[in-house]
GROMACS .gro file of C-alpha atoms in nm:
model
  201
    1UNK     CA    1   0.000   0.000   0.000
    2UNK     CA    2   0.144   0.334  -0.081
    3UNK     CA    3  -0.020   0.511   0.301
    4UNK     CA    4   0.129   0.480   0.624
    5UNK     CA    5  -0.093   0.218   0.853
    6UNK     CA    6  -0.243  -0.029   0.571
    7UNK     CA    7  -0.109  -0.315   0.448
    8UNK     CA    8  -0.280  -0.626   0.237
    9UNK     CA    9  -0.232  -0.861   0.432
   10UNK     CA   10  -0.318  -1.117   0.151
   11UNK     CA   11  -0.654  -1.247   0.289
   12UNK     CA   12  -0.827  -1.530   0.113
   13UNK     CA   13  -1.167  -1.420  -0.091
   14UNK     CA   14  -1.434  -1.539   0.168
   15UNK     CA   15  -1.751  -1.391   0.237
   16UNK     CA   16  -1.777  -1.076   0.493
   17UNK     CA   17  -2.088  -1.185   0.602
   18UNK     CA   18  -2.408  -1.352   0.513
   19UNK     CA   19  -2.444  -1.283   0.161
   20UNK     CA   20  -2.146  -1.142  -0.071
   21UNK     CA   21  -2.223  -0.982  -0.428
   22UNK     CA   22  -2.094  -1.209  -0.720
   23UNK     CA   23  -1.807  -1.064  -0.930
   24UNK     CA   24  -1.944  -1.223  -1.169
   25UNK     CA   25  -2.203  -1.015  -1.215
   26UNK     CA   26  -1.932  -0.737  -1.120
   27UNK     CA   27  -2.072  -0.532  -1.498
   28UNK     CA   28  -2.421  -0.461  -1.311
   29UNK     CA   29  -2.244  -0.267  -1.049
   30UNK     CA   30  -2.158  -0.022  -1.320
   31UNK     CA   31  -2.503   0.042  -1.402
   32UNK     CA   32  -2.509   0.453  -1.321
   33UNK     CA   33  -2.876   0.523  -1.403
   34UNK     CA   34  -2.944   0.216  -1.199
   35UNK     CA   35  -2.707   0.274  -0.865
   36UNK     CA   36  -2.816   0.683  -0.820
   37UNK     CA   37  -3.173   0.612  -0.848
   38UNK     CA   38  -3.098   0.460  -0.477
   39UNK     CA   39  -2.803   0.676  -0.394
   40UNK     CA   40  -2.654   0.963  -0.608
   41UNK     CA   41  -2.316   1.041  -0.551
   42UNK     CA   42  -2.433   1.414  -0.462
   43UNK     CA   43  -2.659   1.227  -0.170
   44UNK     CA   44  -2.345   1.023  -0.049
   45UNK     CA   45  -2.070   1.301  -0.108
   46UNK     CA   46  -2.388   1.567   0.116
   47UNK     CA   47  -2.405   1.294   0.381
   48UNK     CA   48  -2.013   1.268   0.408
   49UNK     CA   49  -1.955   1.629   0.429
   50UNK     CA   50  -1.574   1.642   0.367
   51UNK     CA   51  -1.303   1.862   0.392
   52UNK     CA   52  -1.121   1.713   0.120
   53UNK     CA   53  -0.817   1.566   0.342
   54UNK     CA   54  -0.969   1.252   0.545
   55UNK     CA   55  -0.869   0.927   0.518
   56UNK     CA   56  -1.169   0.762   0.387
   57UNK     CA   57  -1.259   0.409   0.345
   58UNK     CA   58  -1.517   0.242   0.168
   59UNK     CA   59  -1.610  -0.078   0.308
   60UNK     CA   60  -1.765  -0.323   0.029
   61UNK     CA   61  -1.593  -0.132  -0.259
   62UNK     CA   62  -1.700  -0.411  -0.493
   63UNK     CA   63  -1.611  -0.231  -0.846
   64UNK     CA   64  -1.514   0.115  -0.692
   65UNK     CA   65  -1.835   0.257  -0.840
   66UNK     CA   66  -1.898   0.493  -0.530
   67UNK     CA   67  -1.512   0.464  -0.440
   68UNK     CA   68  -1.449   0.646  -0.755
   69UNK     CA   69  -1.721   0.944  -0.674
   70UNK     CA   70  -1.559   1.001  -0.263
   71UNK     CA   71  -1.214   1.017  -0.460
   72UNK     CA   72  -1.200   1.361  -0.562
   73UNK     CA   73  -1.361   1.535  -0.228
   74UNK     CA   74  -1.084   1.317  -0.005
   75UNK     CA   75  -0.720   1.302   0.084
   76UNK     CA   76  -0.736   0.903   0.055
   77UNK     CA   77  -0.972   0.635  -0.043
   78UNK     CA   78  -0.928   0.299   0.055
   79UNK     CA   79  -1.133   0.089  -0.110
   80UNK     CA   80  -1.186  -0.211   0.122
   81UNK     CA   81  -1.362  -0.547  -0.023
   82UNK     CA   82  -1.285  -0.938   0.050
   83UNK     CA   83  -1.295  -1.047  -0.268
   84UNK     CA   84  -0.973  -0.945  -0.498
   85UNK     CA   85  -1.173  -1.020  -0.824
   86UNK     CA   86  -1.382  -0.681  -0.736
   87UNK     CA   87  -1.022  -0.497  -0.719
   88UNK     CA   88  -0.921  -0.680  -0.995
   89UNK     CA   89  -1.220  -0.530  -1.209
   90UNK     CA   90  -1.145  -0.186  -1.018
   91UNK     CA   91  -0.791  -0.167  -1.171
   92UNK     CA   92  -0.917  -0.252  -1.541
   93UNK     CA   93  -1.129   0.035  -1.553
   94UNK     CA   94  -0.847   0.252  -1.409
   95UNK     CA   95  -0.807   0.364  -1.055
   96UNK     CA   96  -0.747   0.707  -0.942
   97UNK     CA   97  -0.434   0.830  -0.805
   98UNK     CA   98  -0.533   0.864  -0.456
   99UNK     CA   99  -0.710   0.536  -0.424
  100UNK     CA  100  -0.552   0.219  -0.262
  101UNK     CA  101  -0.705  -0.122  -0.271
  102UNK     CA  102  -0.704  -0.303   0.073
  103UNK     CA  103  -0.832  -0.688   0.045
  104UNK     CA  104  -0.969  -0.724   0.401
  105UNK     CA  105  -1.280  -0.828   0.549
  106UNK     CA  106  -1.452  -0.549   0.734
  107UNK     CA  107  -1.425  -0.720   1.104
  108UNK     CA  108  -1.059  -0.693   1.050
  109UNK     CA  109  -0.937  -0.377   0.887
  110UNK     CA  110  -0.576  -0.332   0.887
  111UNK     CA  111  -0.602   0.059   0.961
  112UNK     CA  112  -0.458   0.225   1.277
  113UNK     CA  113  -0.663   0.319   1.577
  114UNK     CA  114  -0.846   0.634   1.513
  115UNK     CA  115  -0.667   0.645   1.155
  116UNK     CA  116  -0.952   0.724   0.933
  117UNK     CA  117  -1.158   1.019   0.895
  118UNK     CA  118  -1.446   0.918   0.689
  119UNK     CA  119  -1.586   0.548   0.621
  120UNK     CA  120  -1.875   0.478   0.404
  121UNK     CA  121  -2.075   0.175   0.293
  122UNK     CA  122  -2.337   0.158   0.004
  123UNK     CA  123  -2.556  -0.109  -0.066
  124UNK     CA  124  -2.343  -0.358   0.114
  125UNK     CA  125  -2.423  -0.379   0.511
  126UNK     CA  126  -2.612  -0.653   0.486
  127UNK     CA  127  -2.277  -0.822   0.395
  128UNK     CA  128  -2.059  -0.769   0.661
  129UNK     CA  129  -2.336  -0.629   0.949
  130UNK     CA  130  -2.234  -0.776   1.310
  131UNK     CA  131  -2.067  -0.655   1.593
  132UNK     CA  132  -1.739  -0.751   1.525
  133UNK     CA  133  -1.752  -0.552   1.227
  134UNK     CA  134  -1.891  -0.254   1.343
  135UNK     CA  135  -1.666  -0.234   1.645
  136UNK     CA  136  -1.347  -0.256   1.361
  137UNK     CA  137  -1.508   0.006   1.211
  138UNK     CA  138  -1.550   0.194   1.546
  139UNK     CA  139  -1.142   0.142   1.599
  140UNK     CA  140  -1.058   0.325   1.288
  141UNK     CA  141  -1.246   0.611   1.282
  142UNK     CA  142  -1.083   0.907   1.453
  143UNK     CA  143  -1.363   1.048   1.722
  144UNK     CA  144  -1.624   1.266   1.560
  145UNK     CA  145  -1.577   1.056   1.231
  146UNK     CA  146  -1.850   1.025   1.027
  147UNK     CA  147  -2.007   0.724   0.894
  148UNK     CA  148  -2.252   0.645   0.653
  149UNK     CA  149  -2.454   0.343   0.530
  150UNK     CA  150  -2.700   0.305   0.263
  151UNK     CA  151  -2.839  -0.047   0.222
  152UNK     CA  152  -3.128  -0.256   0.075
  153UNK     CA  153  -3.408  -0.199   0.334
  154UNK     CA  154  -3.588  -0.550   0.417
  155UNK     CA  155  -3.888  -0.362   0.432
  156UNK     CA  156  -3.817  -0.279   0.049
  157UNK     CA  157  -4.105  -0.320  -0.148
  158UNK     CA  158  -3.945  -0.376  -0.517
  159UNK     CA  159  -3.740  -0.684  -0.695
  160UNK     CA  160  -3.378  -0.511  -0.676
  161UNK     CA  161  -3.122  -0.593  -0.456
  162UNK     CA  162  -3.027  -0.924  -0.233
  163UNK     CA  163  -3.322  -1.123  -0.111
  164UNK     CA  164  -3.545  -0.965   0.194
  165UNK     CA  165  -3.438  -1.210   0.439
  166UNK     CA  166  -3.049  -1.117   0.376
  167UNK     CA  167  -3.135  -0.734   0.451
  168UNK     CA  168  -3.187  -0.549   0.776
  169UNK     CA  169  -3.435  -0.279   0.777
  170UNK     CA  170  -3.362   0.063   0.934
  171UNK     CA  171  -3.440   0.063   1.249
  172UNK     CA  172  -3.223  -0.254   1.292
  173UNK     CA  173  -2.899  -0.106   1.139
  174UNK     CA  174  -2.946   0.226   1.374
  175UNK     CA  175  -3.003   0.013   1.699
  176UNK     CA  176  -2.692  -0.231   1.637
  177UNK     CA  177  -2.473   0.067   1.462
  178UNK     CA  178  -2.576   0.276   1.832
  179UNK     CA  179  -2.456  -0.025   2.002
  180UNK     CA  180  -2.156  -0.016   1.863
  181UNK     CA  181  -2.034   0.299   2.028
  182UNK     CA  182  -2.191   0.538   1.717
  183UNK     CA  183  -2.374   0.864   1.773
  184UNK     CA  184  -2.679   0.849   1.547
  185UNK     CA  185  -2.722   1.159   1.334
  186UNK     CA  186  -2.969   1.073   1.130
  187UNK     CA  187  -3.177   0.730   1.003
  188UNK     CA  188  -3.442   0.757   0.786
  189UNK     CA  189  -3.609   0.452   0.630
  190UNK     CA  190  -3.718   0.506   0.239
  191UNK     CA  191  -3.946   0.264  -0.025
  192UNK     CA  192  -3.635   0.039  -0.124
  193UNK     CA  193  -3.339   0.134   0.104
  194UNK     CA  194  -3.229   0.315   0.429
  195UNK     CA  195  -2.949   0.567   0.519
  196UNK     CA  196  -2.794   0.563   0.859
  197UNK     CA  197  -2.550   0.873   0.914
  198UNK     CA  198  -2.349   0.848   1.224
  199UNK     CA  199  -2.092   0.953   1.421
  200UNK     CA  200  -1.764   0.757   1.588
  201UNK     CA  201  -1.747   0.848   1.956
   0.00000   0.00000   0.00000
């Protein structure tokens, strides 16, 4: 990694949590019209609210779709997934200069205590959600960091996204994110997905 306090530390492509995406299917990921009409990048970028110097990491990177819209509003990107296939797809379409790939699982981030400034995770919770994971992600964030997730709702009422039973609704995601330590900001439940902004402690 070219930043102080990551490394890859060569982790074998397993699953982060219940369900992971197939990179396979890694072209649908790409689908803009399709992945702003549940979160726009000016939506994501508003609910970051950066200062253009954090350390940010985006945890379920997958293709670097959102990775690649965080880039130029950040000091550093790290675009965290389990599976190197997604980063391998990441570097074919080109990745920016300030973006490094980190093939980790999200309950064990190799980032220093307090290291990060940002973290962000978009349509991938359902993945990795747990309390080991959200306490990692509680370590790296410096105090007052924010953190945002956008997810598939289970209370979602249309065909896209993973199966209802592999999704958490809103109110779920706030209570466990809350008892992980996180200051809630703001939840809001919507027709297909929620958005939990929070805040590391």
């Amino acid at each position: 990694m070219g930043h102080g306090g990551v490394f890859d530390r060569g982790l074998p492509s397993v699953p982060m949590g219940f369900h992971t995406f197939d990179a396979d299917g890694a072209d649908r990921l790409e689908d803009a019209a399709r992945r702003y009409r549940y979160c726009s990048a000016e939506e994501l970028l508003g609910a970051l609210s950066l200062s253009g110097e954090e350390r940010v990491a985006d945890l379920g990177s997958g293709t670097g779709f959102y990775t690649d819209d965080v880039a130029p509003f950040a000091g550093t990107v790290y675009g965290v997934d389990v599976q190197e296939a997604m980063h391998d797809y990441y570097r074919g379409k080109g990745v920016p200069s300030n973006v490094d790939l980190v093939t980790a699982a999200v309950a064990d981030l190799p980032f220093d205590d307090g290291g990060l400034g940002a973290a962000f995770s978009t349509m991938t919770y359902h993945e990795f959600a747990g309390e080991a994971a959200l306490s990692e992600v509680g370590r790296v964030l410096a105090p007052g960091s924010r953190l945002v997730v956008v997810d598939w709702s289970a209370n979602g009422r249309g065909t896209a996204g993973p199966p209802l039973d592999e999704r958490f609704d809103g109110a779920a995601a706030r209570t466990a994110i809350e008892a992980a330590g996180f200051e809630i900001e703001s939840a809001v439940e919507r027709s297909e997905t929620f958005v939990v902004i929070a805040r590391a402690r």
